[in-house]
PDB file of C-alpha atoms and ligand atoms in Angstrom:
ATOM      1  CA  UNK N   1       0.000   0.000   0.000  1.00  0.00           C
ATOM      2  CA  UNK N   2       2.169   2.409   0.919  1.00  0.00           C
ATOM      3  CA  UNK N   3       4.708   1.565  -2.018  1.00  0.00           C
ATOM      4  CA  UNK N   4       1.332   2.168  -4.031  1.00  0.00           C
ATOM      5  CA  UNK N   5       1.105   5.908  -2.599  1.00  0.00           C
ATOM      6  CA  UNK N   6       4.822   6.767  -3.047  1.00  0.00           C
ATOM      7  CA  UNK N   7       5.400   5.101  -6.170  1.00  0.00           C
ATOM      8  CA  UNK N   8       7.833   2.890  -5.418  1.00  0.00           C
ATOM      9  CA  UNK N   9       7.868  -0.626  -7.774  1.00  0.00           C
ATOM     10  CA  UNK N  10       6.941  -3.149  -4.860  1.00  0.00           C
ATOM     11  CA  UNK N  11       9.215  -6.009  -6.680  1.00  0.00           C
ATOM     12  CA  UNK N  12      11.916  -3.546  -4.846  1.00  0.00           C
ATOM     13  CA  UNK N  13      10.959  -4.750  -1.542  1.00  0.00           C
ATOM     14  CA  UNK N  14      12.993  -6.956  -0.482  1.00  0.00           C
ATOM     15  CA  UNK N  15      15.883  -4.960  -1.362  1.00  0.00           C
ATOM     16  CA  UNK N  16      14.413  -1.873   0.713  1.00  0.00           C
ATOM     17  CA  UNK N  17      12.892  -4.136   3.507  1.00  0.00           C
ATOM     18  CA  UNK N  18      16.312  -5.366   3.890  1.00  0.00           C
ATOM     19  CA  UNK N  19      18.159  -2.079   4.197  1.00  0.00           C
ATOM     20  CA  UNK N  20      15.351  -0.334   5.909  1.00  0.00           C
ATOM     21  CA  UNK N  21      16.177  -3.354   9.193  1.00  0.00           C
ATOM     22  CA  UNK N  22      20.174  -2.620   9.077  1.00  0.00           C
ATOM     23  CA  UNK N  23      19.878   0.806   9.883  1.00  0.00           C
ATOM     24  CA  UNK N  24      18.011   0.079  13.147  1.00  0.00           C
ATOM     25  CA  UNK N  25      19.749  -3.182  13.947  1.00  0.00           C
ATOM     26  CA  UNK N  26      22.473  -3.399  16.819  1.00  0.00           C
ATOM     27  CA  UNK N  27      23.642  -6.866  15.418  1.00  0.00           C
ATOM     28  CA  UNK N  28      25.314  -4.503  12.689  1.00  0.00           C
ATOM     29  CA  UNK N  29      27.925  -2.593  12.660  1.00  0.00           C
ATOM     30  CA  UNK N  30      27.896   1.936  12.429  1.00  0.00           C
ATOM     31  CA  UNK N  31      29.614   1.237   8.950  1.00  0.00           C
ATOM     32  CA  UNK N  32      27.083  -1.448   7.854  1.00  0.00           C
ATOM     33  CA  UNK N  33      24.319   0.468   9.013  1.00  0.00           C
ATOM     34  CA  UNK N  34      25.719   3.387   6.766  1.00  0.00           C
ATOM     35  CA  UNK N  35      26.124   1.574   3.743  1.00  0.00           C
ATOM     36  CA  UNK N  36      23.020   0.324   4.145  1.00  0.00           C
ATOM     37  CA  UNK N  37      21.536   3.953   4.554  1.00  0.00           C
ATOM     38  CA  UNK N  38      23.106   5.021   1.693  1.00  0.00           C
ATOM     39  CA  UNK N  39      22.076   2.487  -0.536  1.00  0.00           C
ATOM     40  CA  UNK N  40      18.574   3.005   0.212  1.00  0.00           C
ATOM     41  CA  UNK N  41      19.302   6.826   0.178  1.00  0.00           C
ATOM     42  CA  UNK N  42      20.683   6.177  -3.402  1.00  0.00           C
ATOM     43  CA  UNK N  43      17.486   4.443  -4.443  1.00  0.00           C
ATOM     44  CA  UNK N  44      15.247   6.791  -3.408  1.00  0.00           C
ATOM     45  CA  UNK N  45      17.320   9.925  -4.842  1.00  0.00           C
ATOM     46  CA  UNK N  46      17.460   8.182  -8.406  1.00  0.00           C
ATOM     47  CA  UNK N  47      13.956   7.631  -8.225  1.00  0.00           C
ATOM     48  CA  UNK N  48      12.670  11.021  -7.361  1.00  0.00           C
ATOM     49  CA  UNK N  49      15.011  12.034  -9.906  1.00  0.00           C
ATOM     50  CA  UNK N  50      13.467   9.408 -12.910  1.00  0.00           C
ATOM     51  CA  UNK N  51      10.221  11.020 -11.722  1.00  0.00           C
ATOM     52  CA  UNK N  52      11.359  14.940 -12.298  1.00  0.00           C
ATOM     53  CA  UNK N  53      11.523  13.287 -15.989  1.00  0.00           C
ATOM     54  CA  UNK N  54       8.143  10.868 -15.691  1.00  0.00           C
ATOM     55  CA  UNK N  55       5.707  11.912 -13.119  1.00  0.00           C
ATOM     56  CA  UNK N  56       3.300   9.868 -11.771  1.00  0.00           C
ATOM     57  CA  UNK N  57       0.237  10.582  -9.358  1.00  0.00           C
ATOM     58  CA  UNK N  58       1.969   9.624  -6.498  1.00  0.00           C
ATOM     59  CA  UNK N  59       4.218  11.228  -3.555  1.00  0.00           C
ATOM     60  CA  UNK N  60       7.535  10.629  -5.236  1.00  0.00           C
ATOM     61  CA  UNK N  61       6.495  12.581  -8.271  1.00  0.00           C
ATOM     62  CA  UNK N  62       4.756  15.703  -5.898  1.00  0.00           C
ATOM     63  CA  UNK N  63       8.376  15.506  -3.832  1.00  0.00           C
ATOM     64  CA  UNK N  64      10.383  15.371  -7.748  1.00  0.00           C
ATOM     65  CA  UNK N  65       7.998  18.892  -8.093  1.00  0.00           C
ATOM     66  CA  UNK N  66       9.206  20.765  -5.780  1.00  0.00           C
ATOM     67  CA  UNK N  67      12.530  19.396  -5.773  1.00  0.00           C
ATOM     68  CA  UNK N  68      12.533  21.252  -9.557  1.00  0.00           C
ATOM     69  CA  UNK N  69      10.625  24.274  -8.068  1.00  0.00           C
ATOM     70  CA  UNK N  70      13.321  24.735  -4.910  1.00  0.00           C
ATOM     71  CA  UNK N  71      11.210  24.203  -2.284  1.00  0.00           C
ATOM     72  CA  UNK N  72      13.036  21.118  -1.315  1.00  0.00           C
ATOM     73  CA  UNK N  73      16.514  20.356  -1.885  1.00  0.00           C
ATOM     74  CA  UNK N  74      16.874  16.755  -2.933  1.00  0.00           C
ATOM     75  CA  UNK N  75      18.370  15.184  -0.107  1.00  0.00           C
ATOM     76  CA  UNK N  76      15.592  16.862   2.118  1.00  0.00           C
ATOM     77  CA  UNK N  77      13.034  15.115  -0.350  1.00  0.00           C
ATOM     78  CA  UNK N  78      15.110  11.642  -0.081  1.00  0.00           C
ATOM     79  CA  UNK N  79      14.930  11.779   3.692  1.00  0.00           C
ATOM     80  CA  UNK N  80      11.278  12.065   3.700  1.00  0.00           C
ATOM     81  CA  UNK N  81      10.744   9.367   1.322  1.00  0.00           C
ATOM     82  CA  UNK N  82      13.030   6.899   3.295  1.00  0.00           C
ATOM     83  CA  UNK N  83      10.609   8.419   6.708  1.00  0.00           C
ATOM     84  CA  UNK N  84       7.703   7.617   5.151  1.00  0.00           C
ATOM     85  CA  UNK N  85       8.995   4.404   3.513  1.00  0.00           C
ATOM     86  CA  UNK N  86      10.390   2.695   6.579  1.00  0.00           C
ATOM     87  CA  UNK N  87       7.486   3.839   8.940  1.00  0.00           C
ATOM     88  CA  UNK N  88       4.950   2.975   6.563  1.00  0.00           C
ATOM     89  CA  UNK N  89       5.917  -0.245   5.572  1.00  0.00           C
ATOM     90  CA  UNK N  90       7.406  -2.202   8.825  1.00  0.00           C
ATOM     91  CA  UNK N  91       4.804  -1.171  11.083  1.00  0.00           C
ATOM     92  CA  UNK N  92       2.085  -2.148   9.395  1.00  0.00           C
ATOM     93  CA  UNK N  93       3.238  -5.053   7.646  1.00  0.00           C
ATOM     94  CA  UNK N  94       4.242  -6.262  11.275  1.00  0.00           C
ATOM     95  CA  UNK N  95       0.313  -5.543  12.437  1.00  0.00           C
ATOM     96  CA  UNK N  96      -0.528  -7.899   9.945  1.00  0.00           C
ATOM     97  CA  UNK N  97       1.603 -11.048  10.881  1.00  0.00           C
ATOM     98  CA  UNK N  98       2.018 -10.498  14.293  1.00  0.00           C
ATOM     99  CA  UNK N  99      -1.604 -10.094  14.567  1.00  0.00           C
ATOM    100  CA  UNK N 100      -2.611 -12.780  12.586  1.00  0.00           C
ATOM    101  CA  UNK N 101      -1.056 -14.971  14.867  1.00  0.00           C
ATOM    102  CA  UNK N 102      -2.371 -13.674  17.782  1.00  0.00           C
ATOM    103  CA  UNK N 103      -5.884 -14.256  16.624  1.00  0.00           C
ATOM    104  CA  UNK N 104      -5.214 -17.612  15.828  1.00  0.00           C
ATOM    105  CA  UNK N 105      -4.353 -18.244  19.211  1.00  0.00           C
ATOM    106  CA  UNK N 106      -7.443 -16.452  20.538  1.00  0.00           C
ATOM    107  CA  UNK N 107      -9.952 -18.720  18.344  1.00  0.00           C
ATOM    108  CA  UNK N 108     -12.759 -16.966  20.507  1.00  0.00           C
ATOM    109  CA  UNK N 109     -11.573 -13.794  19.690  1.00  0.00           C
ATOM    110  CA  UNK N 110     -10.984 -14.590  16.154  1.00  0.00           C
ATOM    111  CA  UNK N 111     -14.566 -16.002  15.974  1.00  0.00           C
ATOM    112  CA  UNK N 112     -15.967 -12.595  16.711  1.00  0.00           C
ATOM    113  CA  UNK N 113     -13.690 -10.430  14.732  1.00  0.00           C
ATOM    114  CA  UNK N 114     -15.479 -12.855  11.830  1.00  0.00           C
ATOM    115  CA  UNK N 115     -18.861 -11.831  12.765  1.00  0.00           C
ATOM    116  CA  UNK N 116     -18.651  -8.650  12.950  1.00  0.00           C
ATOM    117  CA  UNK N 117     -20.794  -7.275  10.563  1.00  0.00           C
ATOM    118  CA  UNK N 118     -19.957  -3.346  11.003  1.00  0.00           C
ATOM    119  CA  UNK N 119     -17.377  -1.039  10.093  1.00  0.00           C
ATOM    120  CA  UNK N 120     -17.890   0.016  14.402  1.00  0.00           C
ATOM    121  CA  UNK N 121     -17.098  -2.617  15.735  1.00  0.00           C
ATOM    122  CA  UNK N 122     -14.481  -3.609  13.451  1.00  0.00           C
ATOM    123  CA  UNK N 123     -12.660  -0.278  14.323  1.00  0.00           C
ATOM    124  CA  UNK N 124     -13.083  -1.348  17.908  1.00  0.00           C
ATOM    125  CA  UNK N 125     -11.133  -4.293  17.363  1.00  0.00           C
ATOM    126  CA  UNK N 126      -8.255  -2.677  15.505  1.00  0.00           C
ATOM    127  CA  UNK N 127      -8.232  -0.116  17.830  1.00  0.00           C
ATOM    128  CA  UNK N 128      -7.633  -3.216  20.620  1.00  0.00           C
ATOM    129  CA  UNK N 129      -4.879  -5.156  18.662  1.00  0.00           C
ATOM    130  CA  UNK N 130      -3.348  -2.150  17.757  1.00  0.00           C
ATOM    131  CA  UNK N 131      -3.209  -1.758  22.092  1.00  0.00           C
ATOM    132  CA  UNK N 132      -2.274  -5.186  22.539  1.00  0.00           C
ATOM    133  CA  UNK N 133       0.570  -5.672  20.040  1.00  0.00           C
ATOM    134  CA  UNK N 134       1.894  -1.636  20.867  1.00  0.00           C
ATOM    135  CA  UNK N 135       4.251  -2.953  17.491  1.00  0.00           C
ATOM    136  CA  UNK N 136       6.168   0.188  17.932  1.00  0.00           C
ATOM    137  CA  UNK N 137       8.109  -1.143  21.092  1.00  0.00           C
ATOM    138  CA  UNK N 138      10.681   1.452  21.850  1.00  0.00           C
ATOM    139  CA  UNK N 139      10.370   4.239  24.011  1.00  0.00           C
ATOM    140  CA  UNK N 140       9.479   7.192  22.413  1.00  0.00           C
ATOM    141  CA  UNK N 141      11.997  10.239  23.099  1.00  0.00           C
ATOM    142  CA  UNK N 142      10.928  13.644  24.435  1.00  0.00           C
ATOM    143  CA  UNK N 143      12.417  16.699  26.153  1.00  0.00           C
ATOM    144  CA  UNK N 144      10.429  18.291  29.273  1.00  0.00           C
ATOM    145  CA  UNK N 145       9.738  21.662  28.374  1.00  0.00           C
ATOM    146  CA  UNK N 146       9.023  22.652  32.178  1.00  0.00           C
ATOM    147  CA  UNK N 147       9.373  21.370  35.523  1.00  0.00           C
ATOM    148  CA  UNK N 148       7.415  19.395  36.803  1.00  0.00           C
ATOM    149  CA  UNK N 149       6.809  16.357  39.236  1.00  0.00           C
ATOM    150  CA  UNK N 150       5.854  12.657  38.431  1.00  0.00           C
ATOM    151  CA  UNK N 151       4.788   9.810  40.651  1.00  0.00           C
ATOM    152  CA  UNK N 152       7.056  11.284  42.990  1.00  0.00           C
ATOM    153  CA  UNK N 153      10.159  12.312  40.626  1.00  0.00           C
ATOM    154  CA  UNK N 154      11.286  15.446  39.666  1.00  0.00           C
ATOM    155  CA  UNK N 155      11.368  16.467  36.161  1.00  0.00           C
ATOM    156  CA  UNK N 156      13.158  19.661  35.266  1.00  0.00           C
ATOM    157  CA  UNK N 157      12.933  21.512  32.320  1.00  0.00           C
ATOM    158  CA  UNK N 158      15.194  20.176  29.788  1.00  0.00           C
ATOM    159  CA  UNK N 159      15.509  16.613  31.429  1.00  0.00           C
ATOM    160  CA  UNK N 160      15.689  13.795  28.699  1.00  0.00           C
ATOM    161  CA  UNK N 161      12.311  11.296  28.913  1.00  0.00           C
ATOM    162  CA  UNK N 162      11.705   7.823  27.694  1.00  0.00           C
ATOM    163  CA  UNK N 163       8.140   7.102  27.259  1.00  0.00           C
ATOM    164  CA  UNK N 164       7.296   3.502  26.811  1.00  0.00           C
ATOM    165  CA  UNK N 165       4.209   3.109  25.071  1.00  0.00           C
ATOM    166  CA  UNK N 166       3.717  -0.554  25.692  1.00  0.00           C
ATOM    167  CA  UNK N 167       3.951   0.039  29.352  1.00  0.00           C
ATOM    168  CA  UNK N 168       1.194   2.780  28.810  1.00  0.00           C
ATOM    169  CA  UNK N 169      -0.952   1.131  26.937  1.00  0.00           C
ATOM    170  CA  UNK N 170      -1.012  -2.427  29.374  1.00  0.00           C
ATOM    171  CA  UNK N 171      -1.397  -0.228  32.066  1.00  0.00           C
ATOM    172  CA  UNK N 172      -4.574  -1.922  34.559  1.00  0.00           C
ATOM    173  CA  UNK N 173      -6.084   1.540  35.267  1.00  0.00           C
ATOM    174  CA  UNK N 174      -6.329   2.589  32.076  1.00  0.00           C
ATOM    175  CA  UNK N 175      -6.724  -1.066  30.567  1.00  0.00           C
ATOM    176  CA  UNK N 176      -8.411  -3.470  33.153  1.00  0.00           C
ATOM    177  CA  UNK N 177      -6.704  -6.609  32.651  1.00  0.00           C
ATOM    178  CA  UNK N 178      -4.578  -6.060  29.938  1.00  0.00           C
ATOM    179  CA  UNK N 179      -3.274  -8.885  29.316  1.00  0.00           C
ATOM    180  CA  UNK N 180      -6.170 -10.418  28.053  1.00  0.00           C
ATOM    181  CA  UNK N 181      -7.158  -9.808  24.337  1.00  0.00           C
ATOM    182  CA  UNK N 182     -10.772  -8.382  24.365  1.00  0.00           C
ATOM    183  CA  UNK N 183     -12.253  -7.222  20.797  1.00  0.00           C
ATOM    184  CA  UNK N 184     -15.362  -6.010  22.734  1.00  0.00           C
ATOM    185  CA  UNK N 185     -12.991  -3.637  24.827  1.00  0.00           C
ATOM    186  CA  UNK N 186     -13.209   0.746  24.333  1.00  0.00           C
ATOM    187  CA  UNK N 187      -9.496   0.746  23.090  1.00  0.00           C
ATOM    188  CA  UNK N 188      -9.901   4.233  22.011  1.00  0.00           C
ATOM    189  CA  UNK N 189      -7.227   5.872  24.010  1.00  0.00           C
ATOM    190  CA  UNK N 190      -4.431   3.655  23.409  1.00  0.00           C
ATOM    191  CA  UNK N 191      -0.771   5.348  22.723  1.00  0.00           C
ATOM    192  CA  UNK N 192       0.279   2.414  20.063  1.00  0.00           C
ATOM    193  CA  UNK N 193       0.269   5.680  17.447  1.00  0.00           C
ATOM    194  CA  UNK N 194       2.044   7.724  20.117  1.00  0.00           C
ATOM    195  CA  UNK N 195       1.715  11.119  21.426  1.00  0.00           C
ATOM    196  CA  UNK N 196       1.346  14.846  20.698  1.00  0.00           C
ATOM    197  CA  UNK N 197       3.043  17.140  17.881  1.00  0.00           C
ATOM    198  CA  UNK N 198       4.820  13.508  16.522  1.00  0.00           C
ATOM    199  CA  UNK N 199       1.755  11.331  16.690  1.00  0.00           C
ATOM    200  CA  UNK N 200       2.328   9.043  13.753  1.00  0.00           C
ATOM    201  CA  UNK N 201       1.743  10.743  10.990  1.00  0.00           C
ATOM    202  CA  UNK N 202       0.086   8.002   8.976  1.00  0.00           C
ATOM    203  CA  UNK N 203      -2.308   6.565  11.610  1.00  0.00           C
ATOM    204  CA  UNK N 204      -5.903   7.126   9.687  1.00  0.00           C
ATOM    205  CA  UNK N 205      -3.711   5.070   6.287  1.00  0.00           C
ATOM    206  CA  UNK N 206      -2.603   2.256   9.071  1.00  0.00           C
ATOM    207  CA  UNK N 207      -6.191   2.039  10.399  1.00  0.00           C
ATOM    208  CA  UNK N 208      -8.049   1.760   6.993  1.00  0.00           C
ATOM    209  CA  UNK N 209      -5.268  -0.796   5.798  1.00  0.00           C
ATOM    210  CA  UNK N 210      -5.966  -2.824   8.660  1.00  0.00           C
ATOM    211  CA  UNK N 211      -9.620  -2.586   9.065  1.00  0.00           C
ATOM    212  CA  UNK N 212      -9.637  -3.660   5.557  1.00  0.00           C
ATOM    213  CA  UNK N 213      -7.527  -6.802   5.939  1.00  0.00           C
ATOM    214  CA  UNK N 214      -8.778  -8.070   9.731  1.00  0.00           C
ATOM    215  CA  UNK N 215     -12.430  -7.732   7.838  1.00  0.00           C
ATOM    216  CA  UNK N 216     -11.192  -9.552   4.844  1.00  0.00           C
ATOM    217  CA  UNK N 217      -8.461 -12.331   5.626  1.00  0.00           C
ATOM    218  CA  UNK N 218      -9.978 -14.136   8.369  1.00  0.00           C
ATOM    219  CA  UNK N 219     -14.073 -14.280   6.548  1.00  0.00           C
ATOM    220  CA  UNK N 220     -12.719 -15.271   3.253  1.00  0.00           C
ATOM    221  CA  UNK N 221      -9.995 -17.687   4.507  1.00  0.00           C
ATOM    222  CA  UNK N 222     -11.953 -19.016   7.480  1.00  0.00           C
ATOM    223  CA  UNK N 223      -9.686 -22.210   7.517  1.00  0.00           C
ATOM    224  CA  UNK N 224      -6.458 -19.936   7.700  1.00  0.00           C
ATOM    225  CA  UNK N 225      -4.054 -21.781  10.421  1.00  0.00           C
ATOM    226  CA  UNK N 226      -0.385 -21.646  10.928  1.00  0.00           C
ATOM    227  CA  UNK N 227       1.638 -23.970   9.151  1.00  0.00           C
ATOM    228  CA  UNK N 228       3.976 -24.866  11.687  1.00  0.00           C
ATOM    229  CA  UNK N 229       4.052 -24.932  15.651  1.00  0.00           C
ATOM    230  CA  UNK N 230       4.243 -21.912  17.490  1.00  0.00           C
ATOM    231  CA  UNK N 231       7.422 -22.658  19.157  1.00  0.00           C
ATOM    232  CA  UNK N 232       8.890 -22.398  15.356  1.00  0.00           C
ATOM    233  CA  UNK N 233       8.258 -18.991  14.844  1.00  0.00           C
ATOM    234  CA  UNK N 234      11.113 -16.636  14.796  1.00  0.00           C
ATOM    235  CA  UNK N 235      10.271 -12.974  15.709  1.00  0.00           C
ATOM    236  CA  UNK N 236      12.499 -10.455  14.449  1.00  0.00           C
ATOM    237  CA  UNK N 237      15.480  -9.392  16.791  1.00  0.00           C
ATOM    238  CA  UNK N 238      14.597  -7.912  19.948  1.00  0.00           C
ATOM    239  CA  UNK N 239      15.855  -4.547  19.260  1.00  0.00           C
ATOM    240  CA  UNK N 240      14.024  -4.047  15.628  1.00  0.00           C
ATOM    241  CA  UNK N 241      12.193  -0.700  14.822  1.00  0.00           C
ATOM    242  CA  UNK N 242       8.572  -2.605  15.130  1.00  0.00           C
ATOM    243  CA  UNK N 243       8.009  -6.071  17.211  1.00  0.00           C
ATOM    244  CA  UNK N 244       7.269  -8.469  14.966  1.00  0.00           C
ATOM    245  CA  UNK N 245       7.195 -12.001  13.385  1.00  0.00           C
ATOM    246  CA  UNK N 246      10.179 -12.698  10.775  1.00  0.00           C
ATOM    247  CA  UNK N 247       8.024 -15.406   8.642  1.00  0.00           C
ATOM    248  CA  UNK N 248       4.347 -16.353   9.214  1.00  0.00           C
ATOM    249  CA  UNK N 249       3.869 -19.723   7.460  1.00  0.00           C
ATOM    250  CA  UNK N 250       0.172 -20.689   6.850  1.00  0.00           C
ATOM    251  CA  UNK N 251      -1.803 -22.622   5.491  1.00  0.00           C
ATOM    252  CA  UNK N 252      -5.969 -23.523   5.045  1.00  0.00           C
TER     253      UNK N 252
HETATM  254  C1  LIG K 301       0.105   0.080  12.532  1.00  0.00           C
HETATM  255  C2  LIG K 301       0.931   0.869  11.900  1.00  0.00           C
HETATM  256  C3  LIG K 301       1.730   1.974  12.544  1.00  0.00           C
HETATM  257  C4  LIG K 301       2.135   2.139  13.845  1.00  0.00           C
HETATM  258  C5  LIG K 301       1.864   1.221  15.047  1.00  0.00           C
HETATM  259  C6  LIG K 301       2.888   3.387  13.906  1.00  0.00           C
HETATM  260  C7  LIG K 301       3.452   3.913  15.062  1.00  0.00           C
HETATM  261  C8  LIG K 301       4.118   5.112  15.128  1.00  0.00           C
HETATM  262  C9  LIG K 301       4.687   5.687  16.340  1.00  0.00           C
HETATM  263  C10 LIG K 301       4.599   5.072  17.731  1.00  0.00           C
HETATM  264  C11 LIG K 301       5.275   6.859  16.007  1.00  0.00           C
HETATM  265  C12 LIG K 301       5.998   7.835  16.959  1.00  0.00           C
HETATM  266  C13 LIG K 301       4.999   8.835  17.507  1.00  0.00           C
HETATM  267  C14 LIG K 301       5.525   9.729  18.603  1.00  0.00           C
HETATM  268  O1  LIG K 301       6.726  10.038  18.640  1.00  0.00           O
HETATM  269  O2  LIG K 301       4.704  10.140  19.464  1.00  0.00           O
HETATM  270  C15 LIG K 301       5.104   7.039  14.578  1.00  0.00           C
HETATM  271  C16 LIG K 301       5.573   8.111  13.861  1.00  0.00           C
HETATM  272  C17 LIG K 301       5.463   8.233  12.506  1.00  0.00           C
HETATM  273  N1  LIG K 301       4.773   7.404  11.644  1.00  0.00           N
HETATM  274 FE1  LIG K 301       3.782   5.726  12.134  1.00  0.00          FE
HETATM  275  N2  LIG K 301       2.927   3.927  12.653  1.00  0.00           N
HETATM  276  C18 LIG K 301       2.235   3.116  11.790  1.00  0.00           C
HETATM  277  C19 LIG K 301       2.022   3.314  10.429  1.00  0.00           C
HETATM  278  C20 LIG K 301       2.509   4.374   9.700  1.00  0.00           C
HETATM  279  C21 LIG K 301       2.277   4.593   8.291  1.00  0.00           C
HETATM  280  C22 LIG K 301       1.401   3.702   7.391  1.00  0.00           C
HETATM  281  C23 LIG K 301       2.977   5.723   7.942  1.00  0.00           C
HETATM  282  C24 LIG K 301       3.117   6.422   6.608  1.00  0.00           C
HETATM  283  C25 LIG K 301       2.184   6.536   5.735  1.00  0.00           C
HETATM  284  C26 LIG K 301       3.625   6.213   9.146  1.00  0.00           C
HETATM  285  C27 LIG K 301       4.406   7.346   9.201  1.00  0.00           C
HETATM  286  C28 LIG K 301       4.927   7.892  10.352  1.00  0.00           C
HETATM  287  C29 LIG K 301       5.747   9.107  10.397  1.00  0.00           C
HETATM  288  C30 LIG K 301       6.156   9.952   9.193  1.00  0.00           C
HETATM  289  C31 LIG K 301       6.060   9.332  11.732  1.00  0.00           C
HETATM  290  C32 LIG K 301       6.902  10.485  12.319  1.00  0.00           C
HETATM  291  C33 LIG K 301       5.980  11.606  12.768  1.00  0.00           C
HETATM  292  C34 LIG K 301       6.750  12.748  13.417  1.00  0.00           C
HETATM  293  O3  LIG K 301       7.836  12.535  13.973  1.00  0.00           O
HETATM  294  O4  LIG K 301       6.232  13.883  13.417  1.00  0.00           O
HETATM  295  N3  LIG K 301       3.320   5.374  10.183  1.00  0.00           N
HETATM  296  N4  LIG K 301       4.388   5.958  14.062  1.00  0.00           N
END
């Protein structure tokens, strides 16, 4: 989807996927990571460039226009195409297998997601996945912009804050039992999208994609299972941008 919006050819995924992981990997080295950054830096230039020449409808082609009007140098409009790539791409694709599996080992909960016959309640349950999973797993980094006190700590102004969001959102006052999966549950104000001025910027896009595929896979392919046992699946290393599964065999 998102490829689809930026106008990137999505046989080029693997290739991007790949780099996109290095660069947020601790398994690699600062020199890997760079090389890997510049490679996909290198993509993205030459293809905002081929699409100065070729335009498209599609956010490459608007970021190739005002690259040729100077409102954007090019490396400014490479940057926000690797942004949007990376973010758009892991995280959701991660909401997809990661969540799949969970349903399928929540058959109750899986049951109603397939009755659910409105676009309601079928927000609802995004809304709780998206809770559950929290896919975006690291804390999120902010500066205090004033003093002030916390469960008993002082914060001064200029202090550094980690925020974890999966802490947040399993939290039991805000969450009553948490740690159970409930599609039925008000998930509303959930953090898995973050907080304030940086809220992720593609949230309503990451909603619709997955409303549309929860709705979809599990009704059409009611027999969907996993193809292998559960103590075979390898999750992606621990310290990857988004939490997730690295290969979701399946079958029906
Ligand atoms: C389920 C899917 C997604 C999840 C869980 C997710 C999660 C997040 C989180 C936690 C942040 C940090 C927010 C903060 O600092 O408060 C973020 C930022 C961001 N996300 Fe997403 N995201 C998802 C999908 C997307 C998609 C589809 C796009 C692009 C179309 C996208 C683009 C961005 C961008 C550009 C930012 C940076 C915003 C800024 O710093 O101002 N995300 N996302």
């Amino acid at each position: 989807m998102i490829c689809a919006l930026l106008g990137v050819p999505y046989e080029d995924h693997d290739f991007f996927q790949e780099h996109a992981s290095f660069a947020t990997r601790s398994d690699k080295t600062a020199e890997q990571q760079q090389t890997a950054n510049a490679a996909l830096g290198g993509y993205l230039a030459r293809l905002i460039q081929k699409k100065t020449e070729e335009p498209a409808e599609d956010v490459l082609s608007d970021f190739a226009a005002r690259v040729k009007d100077g409102d954007l140098t090019l490396p400014e409009a490479t940057l926000l195409a690797m942004i949007l790539l990376i973010a758009g791409h892991e995280t959701s694709a991660t909401m997809i297998t990661l969540g799949t599996a969970l349903l399928l080992e929540n058959p109750e909960q899986l049951a109603r997601l397939q009755q659910i016959d409105n676009t309601t309640d079928a927000a609802g349950a995004v809304e709780e996945i998206l809770r559950y999973l929290t896919v975006a797993q690291f804390g999120q980094r902010r500066i205090a912009r004033e003093d002030f006190e916390f469960e008993g700590v002082d914060i001064k102004a200029g202090d550094g804050i980690v925020v974890p969001l999966p802490a947040g959102n399993w939290d039991p006052d805000a969450f009553p039992e948490p740690e159970k999966l409930d599609l039925t549950r008000k998930a509303t104000h959930h953090h898995a999208f973050g907080w304030g001025i940086h809220q992720c910027l593609g949230q309503q896009l990451a909603r619709i994609e997955l409303q549309v595929v929860y709705g979809t896979l599990y009704r059409r392919i009611p027999t969907l299972r996993l193809a292998v046992d559960r103590e075979e699946l390898t999750f992606r290393p621990a310290d990857s941008l988004a939490a997730g599964i690295a290969a979701l065999p399946v079958t029906w």
